Amino acid sequence: MNGKLGNIVKNYLKGNLRCAEFALTNACIAKCSFCGIWKQTPKVYVDTDKALRAIDRLADFGVAHMCFTGGEALLHPHAVEIVERASKRKINSAMLLAAPQLLLRNDMAKRLEAAGNDLVSISFDSGDPEIMAQSRQIENIMDDLARALEAVRKTRVKTMASVLIWNGNFDKLKDVCDEAVRMGFDFISLNYPTFSESTVYELGGEGISLSPEQLIQSLESAIELKKKKGCRIINAASSMRNIVNYLKDPASARYHCFGGRHVMFVDWFFDVYPCMQLPDSLGNILTMEEKALDIAPCNKCNMSWYRDLSTFFHGPRSLPMILEAAASSGKLL
Ligand code: SF4
């Protein structure tokens, strides 16, 4: 067991395993129709020294898995240094990005590997180059993506296609997943569309205006895909079923969300939120006490990362998720 996996297991057994999404900047290259962050002014980049302290505090609170996000986290001039601190604290890390060309600049793939980064998760909405370019407003994005994947393949860092379920792909997930595999992604994660109430992390828009029935149809097709041997989708089928139940009737969701308690969002002001969805901060990571994270479970939305990870914290009822994760994506850690 490597040190980071050991850290996850140790914190899990102690009951205080936490996962965090840490947004390093609101600056972005893409102009996605379902996100308002790229329109924000002024552009804010986290202070590097404070970010390193924030990582130490998060590690002390039990954070053992962290996603670096933005905006576009790799636009932060010291993103690699920040990743390196996470690795030193045995935090498994994923770098999220929408603009794959960032992996091709400044030897970034190799520098991330040297910093101990575990995974790059790249937005992948469609196998069609024109739709991809249109949806992210980045010309030639597919060519950049192919070259970025080739660069990352030469390192130990794993790659994940981050597939947002949206109006253009909800009924063709198999095609999108097949194309992600053909391009060489190691894993696929599905993101369930959501409209946030947050003024910091603005999510929503016409492109993701799916009806609950359309999203249910899409998730049911993903659950079928999960039955196929070698499927690279990491979302647990049991968790997707939970979201299907939620969409049919929120009261029938068996697994509530531990936003704040076990999963959290830290923004570019170091303010901590239960998730990217809710508008009220729980405190500032540089000054807050750990007990501020002990908030009641929530069942207010279907946001994937928060809902999926929360299913692992339900005691014996989490066993199906744990077994599934161990079987299907053990190589992720
Ligand atoms: S259910 Fe949604 S709104 Fe509630 S904490 Fe989880 S992600 Fe946030």
Coordinates of C-alpha atoms and ligand atoms in Angstrom, one line a residue:
M1 CA 0.0 0.0 0.0
N2 CA 1.5 3.3 -1.0
G3 CA 1.8 6.2 1.5
K4 CA -1.2 8.1 0.1
L5 CA -3.5 5.1 0.0
G6 CA -2.4 4.3 3.5
N7 CA -3.3 7.9 4.6
I8 CA -6.7 7.5 3.1
V9 CA -7.3 4.2 4.8
K10 CA -5.9 5.5 8.1
N11 CA -8.2 8.5 8.1
Y12 CA -11.2 6.5 7.0
L13 CA -10.8 4.0 9.8
K14 CA -10.5 7.0 12.2
G15 CA -13.7 8.3 10.9
N16 CA -12.3 11.7 9.8
L17 CA -11.4 11.1 6.1
R18 CA -12.2 14.2 4.1
C19 CA -11.9 15.2 0.5
A20 CA -11.6 18.7 -0.8
E21 CA -11.9 20.6 -4.0
F22 CA -9.5 23.6 -3.8
A23 CA -10.0 26.3 -6.5
L24 CA -6.7 28.1 -7.0
T25 CA -8.0 30.9 -9.3
N26 CA -11.1 32.1 -11.1
A27 CA -9.0 32.8 -14.2
C28 CA -9.9 30.5 -17.1
I29 CA -9.2 29.9 -20.8
A30 CA -12.5 28.2 -21.6
K31 CA -15.8 30.0 -21.9
C32 CA -18.2 27.2 -21.1
S33 CA -21.9 28.1 -21.4
F34 CA -22.8 26.3 -18.2
C35 CA -20.4 28.1 -16.0
G36 CA -20.1 31.8 -15.1
I37 CA -16.7 31.8 -13.5
W38 CA -14.7 32.8 -16.6
K39 CA -16.8 36.1 -16.6
Q40 CA -15.7 37.1 -13.1
T41 CA -13.6 40.1 -12.4
P42 CA -11.1 40.8 -10.9
K43 CA -9.1 37.7 -11.6
V44 CA -8.0 36.2 -8.3
Y45 CA -5.0 33.8 -7.8
V46 CA -4.5 32.3 -4.3
D47 CA -1.5 33.6 -2.4
T48 CA 1.0 30.8 -2.6
D49 CA 2.2 30.9 1.0
K50 CA -1.3 30.9 2.2
A51 CA -2.2 28.1 -0.1
L52 CA 0.6 26.0 1.3
R53 CA -0.7 26.7 4.8
A54 CA -4.2 25.9 3.7
I55 CA -3.1 22.5 2.5
D56 CA -1.4 21.9 5.8
R57 CA -4.6 22.7 7.7
L58 CA -6.7 20.6 5.4
A59 CA -4.3 17.7 5.9
D60 CA -4.5 18.2 9.7
F61 CA -8.3 18.0 9.3
G62 CA -8.1 14.6 7.6
V63 CA -8.1 15.6 3.9
A64 CA -6.4 12.8 2.0
H65 CA -7.8 13.4 -1.5
M66 CA -7.8 16.8 -3.2
C67 CA -8.9 18.1 -6.5
F68 CA -7.3 21.3 -7.7
T69 CA -9.6 23.3 -9.8
G70 CA -10.4 26.9 -10.8
G71 CA -11.2 28.4 -13.2
E72 CA -8.2 26.8 -14.6
A73 CA -5.9 25.7 -11.7
L74 CA -2.8 25.4 -14.0
L75 CA -3.0 29.1 -14.8
H76 CA -1.8 29.7 -11.2
P77 CA 1.9 30.4 -11.6
H78 CA 2.8 28.2 -8.6
A79 CA 0.3 25.4 -9.1
V80 CA 3.1 22.8 -9.2
E81 CA 4.5 23.9 -5.9
I82 CA 1.0 23.7 -4.3
V83 CA 0.6 20.2 -5.7
E84 CA 4.0 19.3 -4.3
R85 CA 2.9 20.4 -0.8
A86 CA -0.2 18.2 -1.1
S87 CA 2.0 15.2 -2.0
K88 CA 4.3 15.9 1.0
R89 CA 1.2 15.7 3.2
K90 CA 0.3 12.3 1.6
I91 CA -2.7 13.8 -0.1
N92 CA -3.8 12.0 -3.3
S93 CA -4.3 14.7 -5.9
A94 CA -6.2 15.3 -9.1
M95 CA -5.6 18.3 -11.3
L96 CA -8.8 19.3 -13.1
L97 CA -8.6 21.2 -16.4
A98 CA -10.7 22.2 -19.4
A99 CA -7.9 23.5 -21.6
P100 CA -5.5 20.5 -22.4
Q101 CA -3.0 22.8 -24.0
L102 CA -1.9 23.8 -20.5
L103 CA -0.3 20.4 -20.1
L104 CA 1.8 21.1 -23.1
R105 CA 3.4 24.3 -21.8
N106 CA 6.5 24.5 -19.6
D107 CA 6.9 20.7 -19.6
M108 CA 3.9 20.6 -17.3
A109 CA 3.1 16.9 -17.5
K110 CA 6.6 16.0 -16.3
R111 CA 6.5 18.7 -13.6
L112 CA 3.2 17.5 -12.3
E113 CA 4.7 14.0 -12.2
A114 CA 7.7 15.2 -10.3
A115 CA 5.4 17.0 -7.8
G116 CA 3.6 13.7 -7.1
N117 CA 0.4 14.5 -8.8
D118 CA -1.7 11.4 -9.2
L119 CA -4.3 12.2 -11.9
V120 CA -5.2 14.8 -14.5
S121 CA -8.9 15.0 -15.1
I122 CA -9.7 16.7 -18.4
S123 CA -13.2 17.9 -19.5
F124 CA -14.5 15.7 -22.4
D125 CA -18.0 16.4 -23.4
S126 CA -18.2 14.8 -26.8
G127 CA -16.1 12.7 -29.2
D128 CA -16.9 15.3 -31.9
P129 CA -14.0 17.9 -32.3
E130 CA -16.4 20.6 -33.4
I131 CA -18.8 20.1 -30.5
M132 CA -15.9 20.0 -28.1
A133 CA -14.5 23.3 -29.5
Q134 CA -17.9 24.9 -29.4
S135 CA -18.8 23.8 -25.9
R136 CA -15.6 25.0 -24.4
Q137 CA -14.9 27.8 -26.9
I138 CA -11.4 26.6 -27.5
E139 CA -10.2 26.1 -31.0
N140 CA -8.4 22.8 -31.9
I141 CA -9.1 21.5 -28.5
M142 CA -9.2 17.9 -29.7
D143 CA -5.8 18.1 -31.3
D144 CA -4.4 19.6 -28.1
L145 CA -6.1 16.9 -26.1
A146 CA -4.5 14.1 -28.2
R147 CA -1.1 15.7 -27.7
A148 CA -1.7 16.3 -24.0
L149 CA -2.7 12.7 -23.4
E150 CA 0.4 11.5 -25.2
A151 CA 2.6 13.7 -23.0
V152 CA 0.9 12.5 -19.8
R153 CA 1.2 8.8 -20.9
K154 CA 5.0 9.2 -20.7
T155 CA 4.6 9.8 -17.0
R156 CA 3.2 7.9 -14.0
V157 CA 0.2 10.3 -13.8
K158 CA -3.1 8.8 -14.7
T159 CA -5.7 10.4 -17.0
M160 CA -9.4 10.8 -16.5
A161 CA -12.1 12.0 -19.0
S162 CA -14.4 14.2 -17.0
V163 CA -17.7 13.9 -18.9
L164 CA -20.4 16.4 -18.0
I165 CA -23.8 15.0 -18.8
W166 CA -25.4 17.8 -20.9
N167 CA -28.1 18.3 -23.5
G168 CA -25.7 17.2 -26.3
N169 CA -24.6 13.8 -24.9
F170 CA -27.2 12.6 -22.3
D171 CA -28.5 10.1 -24.8
K172 CA -25.1 9.0 -26.3
L173 CA -23.0 8.3 -23.2
K174 CA -21.8 5.0 -24.8
D175 CA -20.4 6.9 -27.8
V176 CA -18.6 9.5 -25.6
C177 CA -17.1 6.8 -23.4
D178 CA -16.0 4.7 -26.4
E179 CA -14.3 7.8 -27.8
A180 CA -12.6 8.5 -24.4
V181 CA -11.2 5.0 -24.4
R182 CA -10.1 5.2 -28.0
M183 CA -8.2 8.5 -27.2
G184 CA -6.4 6.7 -24.3
F185 CA -8.0 8.0 -21.1
D186 CA -7.4 5.6 -18.2
F187 CA -10.7 6.4 -16.5
I188 CA -14.0 8.2 -17.1
S189 CA -15.9 10.2 -14.5
L190 CA -19.5 11.3 -15.1
N191 CA -20.6 14.7 -13.8
Y192 CA -24.3 15.1 -13.2
P193 CA -25.5 18.6 -14.3
T194 CA -26.5 21.1 -11.7
F195 CA -27.5 24.7 -11.1
S196 CA -25.6 26.2 -8.2
E197 CA -26.9 28.8 -5.7
S198 CA -23.3 29.9 -5.1
T199 CA -22.2 33.4 -6.1
V200 CA -18.6 32.3 -6.1
Y201 CA -19.0 29.1 -8.1
E202 CA -21.6 29.8 -10.7
L203 CA -23.0 26.7 -12.4
G204 CA -26.0 26.4 -14.7
G205 CA -27.1 27.5 -18.1
E206 CA -29.2 26.4 -21.1
G207 CA -26.7 23.7 -22.2
I208 CA -27.5 21.6 -19.1
S209 CA -31.2 22.2 -18.9
L210 CA -32.0 18.5 -18.8
S211 CA -35.3 17.3 -17.4
P212 CA -35.1 14.9 -14.4
E213 CA -36.4 12.2 -16.9
Q214 CA -33.6 12.8 -19.3
L215 CA -31.0 12.7 -16.6
I216 CA -32.5 9.5 -15.2
Q217 CA -32.4 8.0 -18.7
S218 CA -28.7 9.0 -19.0
L219 CA -27.8 7.6 -15.6
E220 CA -29.6 4.3 -16.3
S221 CA -27.6 4.0 -19.5
A222 CA -24.4 4.6 -17.5
I223 CA -25.4 1.9 -15.0
E224 CA -25.8 -0.5 -17.9
L225 CA -22.4 0.4 -19.2
K226 CA -20.9 -0.3 -15.8
K227 CA -22.0 -3.9 -16.2
K228 CA -19.6 -4.4 -19.1
K229 CA -16.2 -5.9 -18.3
G230 CA -13.4 -3.3 -18.4
C231 CA -15.8 -0.3 -18.2
R232 CA -13.7 2.7 -17.2
I233 CA -16.5 4.7 -15.6
I234 CA -15.5 5.3 -11.9
N235 CA -18.9 6.5 -10.5
A236 CA -20.3 3.6 -8.5
A237 CA -23.5 2.1 -10.0
S238 CA -25.0 2.1 -6.5
S239 CA -24.3 5.8 -6.2
M240 CA -25.8 6.5 -9.6
R241 CA -28.9 4.5 -8.5
N242 CA -29.1 6.7 -5.5
I243 CA -29.2 9.8 -7.7
V244 CA -31.8 8.2 -9.9
N245 CA -33.9 7.6 -6.8
Y246 CA -33.3 11.2 -5.7
L247 CA -34.4 12.5 -9.1
K248 CA -37.6 10.5 -8.9
D249 CA -38.3 11.5 -5.3
P250 CA -35.7 13.2 -3.1
A251 CA -37.1 11.4 0.0
S252 CA -36.2 8.1 -1.6
A253 CA -32.4 8.8 -1.7
R254 CA -30.8 6.3 0.7
Y255 CA -27.5 8.0 0.9
H256 CA -27.5 11.7 1.9
C257 CA -24.6 14.0 1.3
F258 CA -21.8 14.8 3.7
G259 CA -21.0 18.2 2.2
G260 CA -18.9 20.0 4.8
R261 CA -18.3 17.0 7.0
H262 CA -16.5 14.7 4.6
V263 CA -16.4 16.6 1.3
M264 CA -15.9 20.3 0.9
F265 CA -15.0 23.1 -1.4
V266 CA -12.3 25.7 -0.7
D267 CA -12.4 28.8 -2.9
W268 CA -9.7 31.3 -4.0
F269 CA -10.4 33.4 -0.9
F270 CA -9.7 30.3 1.3
D271 CA -13.3 30.2 2.3
V272 CA -14.7 26.7 3.0
Y273 CA -18.2 25.7 1.7
P274 CA -20.0 22.4 2.1
C275 CA -19.9 22.2 -1.7
M276 CA -19.9 24.3 -4.9
Q277 CA -23.6 24.4 -4.7
L278 CA -24.4 26.2 -1.4
P279 CA -23.8 29.9 -0.9
D280 CA -22.9 30.1 2.8
S281 CA -19.3 29.6 4.0
L282 CA -18.4 27.5 7.0
G283 CA -15.4 29.7 7.8
N284 CA -11.9 30.4 6.4
I285 CA -9.5 27.5 6.3
L286 CA -6.7 29.6 7.6
T287 CA -8.5 30.4 10.8
M288 CA -11.5 28.1 11.3
E289 CA -11.8 25.3 13.8
E290 CA -12.4 21.7 12.6
K291 CA -15.7 21.4 14.5
A292 CA -17.2 24.0 12.1
L293 CA -17.2 21.1 9.5
D294 CA -19.5 18.9 11.6
I295 CA -22.8 19.9 9.9
A296 CA -25.9 17.8 9.3
P297 CA -26.2 15.6 6.1
C298 CA -27.9 17.3 3.2
N299 CA -30.1 16.1 0.3
K300 CA -30.5 19.2 -1.7
C301 CA -29.1 18.5 -5.0
N302 CA -27.5 15.8 -7.3
M303 CA -24.0 17.2 -7.6
S304 CA -21.8 14.2 -8.6
W305 CA -18.5 14.5 -6.8
Y306 CA -20.1 15.4 -3.5
R307 CA -22.9 12.9 -3.7
D308 CA -20.7 10.0 -5.1
L309 CA -18.0 10.4 -2.5
S310 CA -20.5 10.8 0.3
T311 CA -21.8 7.3 -0.3
F312 CA -18.6 6.0 1.2
F313 CA -19.4 7.4 4.6
H314 CA -22.6 5.5 5.5
G315 CA -21.1 2.7 7.7
P316 CA -22.1 -0.8 6.7
R317 CA -24.5 0.5 4.0
S318 CA -21.4 1.8 2.1
L319 CA -20.1 -1.7 1.6
P320 CA -21.4 -2.0 -2.0
M321 CA -19.7 1.2 -3.0
I322 CA -16.4 0.2 -1.3
L323 CA -16.4 -3.2 -3.0
E324 CA -17.3 -1.7 -6.4
A325 CA -14.6 1.0 -6.1
A326 CA -12.0 -1.6 -5.1
A327 CA -13.0 -3.8 -8.1
S328 CA -13.4 -1.2 -10.8
S329 CA -11.0 1.6 -10.1
G330 CA -8.5 0.3 -7.6
K331 CA -5.7 1.5 -9.9
L332 CA -6.9 5.1 -9.4
L333 CA -5.1 5.4 -6.1
Ligands
SF4_1 S1 -26.5 17.6 -1.5 FE1 -25.8 19.2 -2.9 S2 -26.3 21.1 -1.8 FE2 -26.3 19.5 -0.3 S3 -24.2 19.5 0.5 FE3 -24.3 17.9 -1.1 S4 -23.6 19.0 -2.9 FE4 -24.1 20.5 -1.4

